[in-house]
mmCIF file of C-alpha atoms in Angstrom:
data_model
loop_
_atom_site.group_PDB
_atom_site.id
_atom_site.type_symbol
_atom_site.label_atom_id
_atom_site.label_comp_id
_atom_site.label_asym_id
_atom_site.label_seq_id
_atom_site.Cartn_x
_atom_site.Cartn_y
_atom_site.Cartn_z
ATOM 1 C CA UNK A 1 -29.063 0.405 106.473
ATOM 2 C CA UNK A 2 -27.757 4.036 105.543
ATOM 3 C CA UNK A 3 -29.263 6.853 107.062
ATOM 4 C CA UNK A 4 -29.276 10.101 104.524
ATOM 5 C CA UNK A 5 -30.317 14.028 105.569
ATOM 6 C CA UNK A 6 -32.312 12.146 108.127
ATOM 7 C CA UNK A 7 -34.247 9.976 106.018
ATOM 8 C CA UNK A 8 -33.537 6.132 107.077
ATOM 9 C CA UNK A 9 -33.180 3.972 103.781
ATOM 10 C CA UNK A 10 -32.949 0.402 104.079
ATOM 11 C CA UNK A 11 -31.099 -2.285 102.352
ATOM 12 C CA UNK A 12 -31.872 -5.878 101.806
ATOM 13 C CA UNK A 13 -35.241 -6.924 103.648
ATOM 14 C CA UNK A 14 -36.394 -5.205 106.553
ATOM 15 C CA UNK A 15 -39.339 -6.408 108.276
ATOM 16 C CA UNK A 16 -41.718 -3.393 107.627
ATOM 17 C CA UNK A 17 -45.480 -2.269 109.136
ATOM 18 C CA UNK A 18 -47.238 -4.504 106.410
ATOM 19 C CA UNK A 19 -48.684 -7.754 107.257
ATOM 20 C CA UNK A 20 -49.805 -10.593 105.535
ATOM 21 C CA UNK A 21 -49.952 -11.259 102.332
ATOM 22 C CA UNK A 22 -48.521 -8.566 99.675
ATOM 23 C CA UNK A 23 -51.198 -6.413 98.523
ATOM 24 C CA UNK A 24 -54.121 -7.967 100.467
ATOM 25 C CA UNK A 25 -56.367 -5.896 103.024
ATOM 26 C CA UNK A 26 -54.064 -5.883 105.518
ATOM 27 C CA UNK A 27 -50.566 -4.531 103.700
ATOM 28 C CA UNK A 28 -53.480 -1.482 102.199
ATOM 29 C CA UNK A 29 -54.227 -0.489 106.056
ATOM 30 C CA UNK A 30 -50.707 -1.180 106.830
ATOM 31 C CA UNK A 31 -48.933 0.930 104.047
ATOM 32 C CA UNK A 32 -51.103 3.316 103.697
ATOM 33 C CA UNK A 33 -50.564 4.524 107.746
ATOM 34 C CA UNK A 34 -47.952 6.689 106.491
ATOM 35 C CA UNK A 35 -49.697 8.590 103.353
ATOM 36 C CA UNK A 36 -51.554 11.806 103.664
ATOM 37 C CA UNK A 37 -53.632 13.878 102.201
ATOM 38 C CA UNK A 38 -52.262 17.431 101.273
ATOM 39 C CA UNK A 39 -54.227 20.573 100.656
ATOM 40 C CA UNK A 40 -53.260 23.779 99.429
ATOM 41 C CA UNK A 41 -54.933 26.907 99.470
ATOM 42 C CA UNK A 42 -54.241 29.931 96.940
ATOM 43 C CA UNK A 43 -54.519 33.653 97.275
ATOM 44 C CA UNK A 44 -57.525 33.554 95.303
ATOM 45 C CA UNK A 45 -59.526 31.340 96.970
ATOM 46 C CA UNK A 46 -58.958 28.243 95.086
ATOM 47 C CA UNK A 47 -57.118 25.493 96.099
ATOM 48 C CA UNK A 48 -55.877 22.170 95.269
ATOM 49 C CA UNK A 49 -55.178 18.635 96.561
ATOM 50 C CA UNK A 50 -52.582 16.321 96.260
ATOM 51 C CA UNK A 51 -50.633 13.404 97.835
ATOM 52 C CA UNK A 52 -47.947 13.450 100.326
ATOM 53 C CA UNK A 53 -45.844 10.300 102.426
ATOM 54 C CA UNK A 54 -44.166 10.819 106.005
ATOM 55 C CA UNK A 55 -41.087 9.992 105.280
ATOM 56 C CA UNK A 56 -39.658 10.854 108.699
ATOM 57 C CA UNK A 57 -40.707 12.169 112.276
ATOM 58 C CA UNK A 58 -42.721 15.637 111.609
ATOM 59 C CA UNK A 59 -41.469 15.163 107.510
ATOM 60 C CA UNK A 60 -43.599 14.851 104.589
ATOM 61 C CA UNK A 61 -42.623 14.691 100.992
ATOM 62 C CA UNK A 62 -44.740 15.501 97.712
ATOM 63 C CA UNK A 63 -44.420 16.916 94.589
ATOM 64 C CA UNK A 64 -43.722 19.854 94.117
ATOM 65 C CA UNK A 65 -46.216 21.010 91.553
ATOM 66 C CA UNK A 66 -49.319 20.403 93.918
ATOM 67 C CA UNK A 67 -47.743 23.558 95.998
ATOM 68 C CA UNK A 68 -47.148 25.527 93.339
ATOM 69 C CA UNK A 69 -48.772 28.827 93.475
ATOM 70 C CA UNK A 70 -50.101 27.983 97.132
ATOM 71 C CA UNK A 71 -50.335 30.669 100.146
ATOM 72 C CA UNK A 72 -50.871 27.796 102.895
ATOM 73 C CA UNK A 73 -50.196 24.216 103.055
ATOM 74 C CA UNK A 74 -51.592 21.683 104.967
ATOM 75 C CA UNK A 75 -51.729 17.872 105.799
ATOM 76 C CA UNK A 76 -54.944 15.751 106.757
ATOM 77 C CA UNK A 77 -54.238 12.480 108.866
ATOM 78 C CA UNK A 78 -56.573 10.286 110.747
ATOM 79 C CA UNK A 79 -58.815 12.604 110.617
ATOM 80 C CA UNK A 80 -56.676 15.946 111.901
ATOM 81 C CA UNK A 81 -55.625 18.924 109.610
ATOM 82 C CA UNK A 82 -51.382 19.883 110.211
ATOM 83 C CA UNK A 83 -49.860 22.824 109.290
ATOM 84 C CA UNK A 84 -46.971 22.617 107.661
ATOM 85 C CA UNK A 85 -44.608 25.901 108.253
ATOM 86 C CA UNK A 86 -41.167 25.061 106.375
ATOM 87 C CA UNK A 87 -40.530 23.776 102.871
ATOM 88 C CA UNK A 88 -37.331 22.184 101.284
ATOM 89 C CA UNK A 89 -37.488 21.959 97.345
ATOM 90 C CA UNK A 90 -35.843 20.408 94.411
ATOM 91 C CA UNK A 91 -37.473 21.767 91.563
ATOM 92 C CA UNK A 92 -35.667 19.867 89.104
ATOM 93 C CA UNK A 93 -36.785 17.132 90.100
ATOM 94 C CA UNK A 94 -40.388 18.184 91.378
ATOM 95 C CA UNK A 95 -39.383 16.627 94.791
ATOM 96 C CA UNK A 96 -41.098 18.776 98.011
ATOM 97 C CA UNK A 97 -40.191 18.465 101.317
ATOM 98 C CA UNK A 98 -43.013 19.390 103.940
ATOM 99 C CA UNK A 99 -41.826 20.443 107.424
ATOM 100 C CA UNK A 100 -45.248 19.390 109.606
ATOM 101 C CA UNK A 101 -43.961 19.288 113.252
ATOM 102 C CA UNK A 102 -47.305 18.258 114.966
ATOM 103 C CA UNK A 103 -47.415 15.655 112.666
ATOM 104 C CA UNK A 104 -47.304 12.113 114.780
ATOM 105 C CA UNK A 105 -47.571 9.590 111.962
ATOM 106 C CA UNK A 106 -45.041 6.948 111.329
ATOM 107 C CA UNK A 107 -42.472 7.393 108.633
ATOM 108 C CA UNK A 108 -42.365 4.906 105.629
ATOM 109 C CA UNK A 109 -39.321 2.495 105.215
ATOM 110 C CA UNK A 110 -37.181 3.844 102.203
ATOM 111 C CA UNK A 111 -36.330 0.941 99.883
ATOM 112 C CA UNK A 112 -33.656 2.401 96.721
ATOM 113 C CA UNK A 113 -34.921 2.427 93.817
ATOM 114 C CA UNK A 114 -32.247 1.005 92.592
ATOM 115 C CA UNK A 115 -33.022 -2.078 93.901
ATOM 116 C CA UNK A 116 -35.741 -2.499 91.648
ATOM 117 C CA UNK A 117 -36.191 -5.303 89.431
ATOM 118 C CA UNK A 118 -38.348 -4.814 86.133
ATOM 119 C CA UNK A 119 -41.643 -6.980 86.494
ATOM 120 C CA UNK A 120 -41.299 -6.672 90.680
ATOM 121 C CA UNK A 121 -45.134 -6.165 92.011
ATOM 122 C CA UNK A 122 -45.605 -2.754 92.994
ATOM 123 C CA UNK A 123 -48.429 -0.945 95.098
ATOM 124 C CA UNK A 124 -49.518 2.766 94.227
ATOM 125 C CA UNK A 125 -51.252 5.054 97.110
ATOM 126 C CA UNK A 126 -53.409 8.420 96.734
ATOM 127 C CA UNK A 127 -56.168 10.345 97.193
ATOM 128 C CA UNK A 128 -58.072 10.092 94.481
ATOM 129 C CA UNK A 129 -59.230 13.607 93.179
ATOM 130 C CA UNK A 130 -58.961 14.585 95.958
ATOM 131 C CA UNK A 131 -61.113 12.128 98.248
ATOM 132 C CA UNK A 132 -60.608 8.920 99.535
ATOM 133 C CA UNK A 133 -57.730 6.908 99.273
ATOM 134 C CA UNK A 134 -57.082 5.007 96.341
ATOM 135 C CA UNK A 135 -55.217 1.227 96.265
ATOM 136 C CA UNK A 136 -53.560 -0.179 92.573
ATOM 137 C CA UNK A 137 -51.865 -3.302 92.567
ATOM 138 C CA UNK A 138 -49.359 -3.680 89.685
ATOM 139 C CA UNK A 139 -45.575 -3.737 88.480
ATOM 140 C CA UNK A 140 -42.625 -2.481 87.386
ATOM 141 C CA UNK A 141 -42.434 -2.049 83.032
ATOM 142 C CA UNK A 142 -39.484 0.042 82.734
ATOM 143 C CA UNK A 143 -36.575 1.605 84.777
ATOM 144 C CA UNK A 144 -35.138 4.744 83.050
ATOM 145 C CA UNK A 145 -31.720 5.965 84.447
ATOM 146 C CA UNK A 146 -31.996 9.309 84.948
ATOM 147 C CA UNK A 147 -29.881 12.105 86.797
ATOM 148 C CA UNK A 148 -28.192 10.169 89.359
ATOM 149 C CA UNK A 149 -31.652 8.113 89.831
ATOM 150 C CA UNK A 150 -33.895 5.635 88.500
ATOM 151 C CA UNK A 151 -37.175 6.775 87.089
ATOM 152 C CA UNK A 152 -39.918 3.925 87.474
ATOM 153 C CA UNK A 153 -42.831 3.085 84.871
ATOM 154 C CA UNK A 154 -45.290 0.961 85.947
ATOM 155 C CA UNK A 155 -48.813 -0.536 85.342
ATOM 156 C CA UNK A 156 -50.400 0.131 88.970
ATOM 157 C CA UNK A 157 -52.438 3.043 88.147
ATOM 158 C CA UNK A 158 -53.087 6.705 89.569
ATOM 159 C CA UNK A 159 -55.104 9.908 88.849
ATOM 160 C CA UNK A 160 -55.978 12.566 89.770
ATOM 161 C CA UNK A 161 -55.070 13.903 93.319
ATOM 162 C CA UNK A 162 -52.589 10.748 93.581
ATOM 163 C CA UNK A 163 -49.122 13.277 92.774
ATOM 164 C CA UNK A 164 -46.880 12.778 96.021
ATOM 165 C CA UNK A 165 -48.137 9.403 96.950
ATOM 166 C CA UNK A 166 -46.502 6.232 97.186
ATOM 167 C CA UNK A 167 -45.186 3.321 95.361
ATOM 168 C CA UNK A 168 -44.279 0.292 97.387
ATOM 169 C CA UNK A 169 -43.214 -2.926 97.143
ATOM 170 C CA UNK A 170 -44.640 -6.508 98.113
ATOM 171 C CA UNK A 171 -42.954 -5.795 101.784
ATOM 172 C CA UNK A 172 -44.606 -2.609 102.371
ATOM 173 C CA UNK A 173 -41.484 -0.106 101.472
ATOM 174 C CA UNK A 174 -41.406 2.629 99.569
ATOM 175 C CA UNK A 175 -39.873 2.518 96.197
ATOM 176 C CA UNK A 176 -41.053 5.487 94.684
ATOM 177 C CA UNK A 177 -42.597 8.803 94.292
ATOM 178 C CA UNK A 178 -46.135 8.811 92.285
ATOM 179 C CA UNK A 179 -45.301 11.889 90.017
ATOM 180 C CA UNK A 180 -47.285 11.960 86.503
ATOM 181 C CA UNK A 181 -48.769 9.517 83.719
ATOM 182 C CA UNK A 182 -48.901 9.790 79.780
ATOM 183 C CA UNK A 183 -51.652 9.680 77.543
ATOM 184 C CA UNK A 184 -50.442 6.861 74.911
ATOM 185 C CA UNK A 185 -50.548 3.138 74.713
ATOM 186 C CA UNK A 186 -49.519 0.941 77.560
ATOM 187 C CA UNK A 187 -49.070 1.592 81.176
ATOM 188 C CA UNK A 188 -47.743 5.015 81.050
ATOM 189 C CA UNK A 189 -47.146 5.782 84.794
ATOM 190 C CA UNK A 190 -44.309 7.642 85.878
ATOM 191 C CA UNK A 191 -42.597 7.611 89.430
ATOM 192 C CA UNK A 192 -39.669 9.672 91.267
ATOM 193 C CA UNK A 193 -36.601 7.303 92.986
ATOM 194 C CA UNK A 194 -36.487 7.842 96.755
ATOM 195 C CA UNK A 195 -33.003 8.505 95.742
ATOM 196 C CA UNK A 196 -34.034 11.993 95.115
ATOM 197 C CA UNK A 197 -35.645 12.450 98.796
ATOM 198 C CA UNK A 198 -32.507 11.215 100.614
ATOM 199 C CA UNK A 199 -29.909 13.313 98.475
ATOM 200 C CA UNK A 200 -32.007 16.372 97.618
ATOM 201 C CA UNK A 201 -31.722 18.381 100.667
ATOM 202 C CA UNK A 202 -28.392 17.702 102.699
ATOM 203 C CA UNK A 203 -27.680 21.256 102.607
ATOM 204 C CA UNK A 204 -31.216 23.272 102.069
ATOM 205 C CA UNK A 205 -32.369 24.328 105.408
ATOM 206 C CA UNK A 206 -35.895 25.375 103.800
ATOM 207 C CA UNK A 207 -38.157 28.137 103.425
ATOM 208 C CA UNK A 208 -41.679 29.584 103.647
ATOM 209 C CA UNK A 209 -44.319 27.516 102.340
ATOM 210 C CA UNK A 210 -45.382 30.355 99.859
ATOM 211 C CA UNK A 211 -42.377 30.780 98.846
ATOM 212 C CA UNK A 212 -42.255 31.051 94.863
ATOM 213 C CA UNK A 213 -40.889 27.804 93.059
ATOM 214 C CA UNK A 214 -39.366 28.439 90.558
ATOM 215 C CA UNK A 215 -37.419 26.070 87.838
ATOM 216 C CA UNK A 216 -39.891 23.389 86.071
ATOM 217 C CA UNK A 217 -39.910 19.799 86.150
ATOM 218 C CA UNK A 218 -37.796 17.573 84.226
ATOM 219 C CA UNK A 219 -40.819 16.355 82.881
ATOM 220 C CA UNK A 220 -42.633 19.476 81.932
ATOM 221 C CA UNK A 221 -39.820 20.920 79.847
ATOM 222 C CA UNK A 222 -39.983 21.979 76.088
ATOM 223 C CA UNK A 223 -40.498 18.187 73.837
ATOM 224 C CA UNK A 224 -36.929 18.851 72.765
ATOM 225 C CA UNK A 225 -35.302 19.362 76.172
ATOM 226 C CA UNK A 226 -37.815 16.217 77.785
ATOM 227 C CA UNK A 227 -35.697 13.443 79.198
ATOM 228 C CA UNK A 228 -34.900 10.506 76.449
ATOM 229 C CA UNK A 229 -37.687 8.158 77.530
ATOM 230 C CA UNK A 230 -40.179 10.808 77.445
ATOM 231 C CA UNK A 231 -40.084 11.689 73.884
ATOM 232 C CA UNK A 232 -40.242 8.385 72.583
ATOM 233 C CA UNK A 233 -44.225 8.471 74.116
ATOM 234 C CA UNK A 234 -44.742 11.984 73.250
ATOM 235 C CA UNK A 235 -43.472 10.906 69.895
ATOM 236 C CA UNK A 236 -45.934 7.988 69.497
ATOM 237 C CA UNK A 237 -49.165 10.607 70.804
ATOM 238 C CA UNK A 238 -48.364 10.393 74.279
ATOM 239 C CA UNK A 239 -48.783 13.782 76.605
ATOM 240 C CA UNK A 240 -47.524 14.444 80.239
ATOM 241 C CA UNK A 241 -50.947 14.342 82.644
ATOM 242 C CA UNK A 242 -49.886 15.889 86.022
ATOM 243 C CA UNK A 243 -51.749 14.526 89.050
ATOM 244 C CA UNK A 244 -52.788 17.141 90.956
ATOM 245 C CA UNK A 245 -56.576 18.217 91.550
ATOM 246 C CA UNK A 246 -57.186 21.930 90.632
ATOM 247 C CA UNK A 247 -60.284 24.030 92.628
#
């Protein structure tokens, strides 16, 4: 096991919170203890709702794009709204780190992405738009090497509301990052390596919630500055979908 900025990633099995048989009733309740809703409200009024996982004690990660813009940031779990009063961010990479220190929800099991295996059964998490919590059973398609990670495609699906939630494997551990799909043939969704949670933020020691974020995405970038893999789909008709709900 290797413990990084906090966040404990495990190697090799580890007997995890989900019971059962993968991807039944029980491994849903099980896995999905440790995913919350996140809500954002704007300046204006407005707001919007995403995804987010616990990925340590009072620690909740996301993407970064359902904060964007945002005055105050909250989670919702079991039923009880959290404030969260410190963010850590890697733009780049659209990883967010929510600091939520009432939070009392148990942290998932990081699994590295690396470990993946291309045809492995997968298991997406979120709210979707915005509402209850949504379940996809599928797998792994493609594995694109990308900036010192491992970007996942798979066939479970997500929309809207799901960006921040979780992809985990058949023993309940999370894999990945639910981030953004493309509009093209095929399964076309996209998730960040927990690679990028673990090393992203050894040495940011975050700021305000509000605070602007500036930088964009890897995968919001100009068609000629996209990552390799991308432009192949955006090529063949394929567009970038972000999964975020917008009020």
């Amino acid at each position: 096991m290797l413990k990084m900025s906090g966040l404990v990633v495990a190697y090799g099995f580890c007997c995890t919170a989900a019971q059962g048989a993968p991807f039944d009733q029980a491994y849903w309740i099980a896995v999905s203890s440790g995913v919350v809703k996140v809500e954002v409200s704007r300046p204006n009024g407005g707001y919007s709702l995403g995804t987010g996982v616990v990925v340590d004690r009072g620690k909740v990660v996301t993407a970064c794009h359902v904060l964007r813009g945002g005055a105050r940031v909250a989670v919702l779990y079991a039923g009880v709204r959290h404030s969260a009063v410190a963010r850590s961010t890697f733009a780049e990479h659209d990883i967010c780190l929510l600091q939520v220190p009432l939070l009392e929800a148990r942290p998932a099991v990081l699994r590295p992405t690396s470990q993946l295996a291309i045809g492995e059964d997968v298991g997406a998490i979120g709210f979707t738009a915005g509402a209850g919590v949504h379940y996809a059973h599928g797998a792994v398609t493609h594995l694109y090497r990308y900036d010192s990670g491992i970007v996942v495609q798979g066939s479970a699906a997500f929309t809207s509301g799901a960006s921040g939630g979780g992809l985990f494997d058949a023993d309940g551990r999370l894999v990945g990052i639910l981030m953004f799909r493309m509009r093209a043939a095929g399964a076309q969704y996209f998730s960040a390596p927990v690679e990028w949670i673990a090393g992203g933020f050894g040495d940011n020691a975050g700021e305000a919630v509000d605070a602007e974020i500036s930088g964009e995405p890897f995968w919001n970038r100009a068609p000629d500055r996209l990552p390799y893999f991308m432009r192949a789909n955006i090529g063949s008709a394929g567009f970038v979908q972000r999964l975020v709900v917008l009020q």
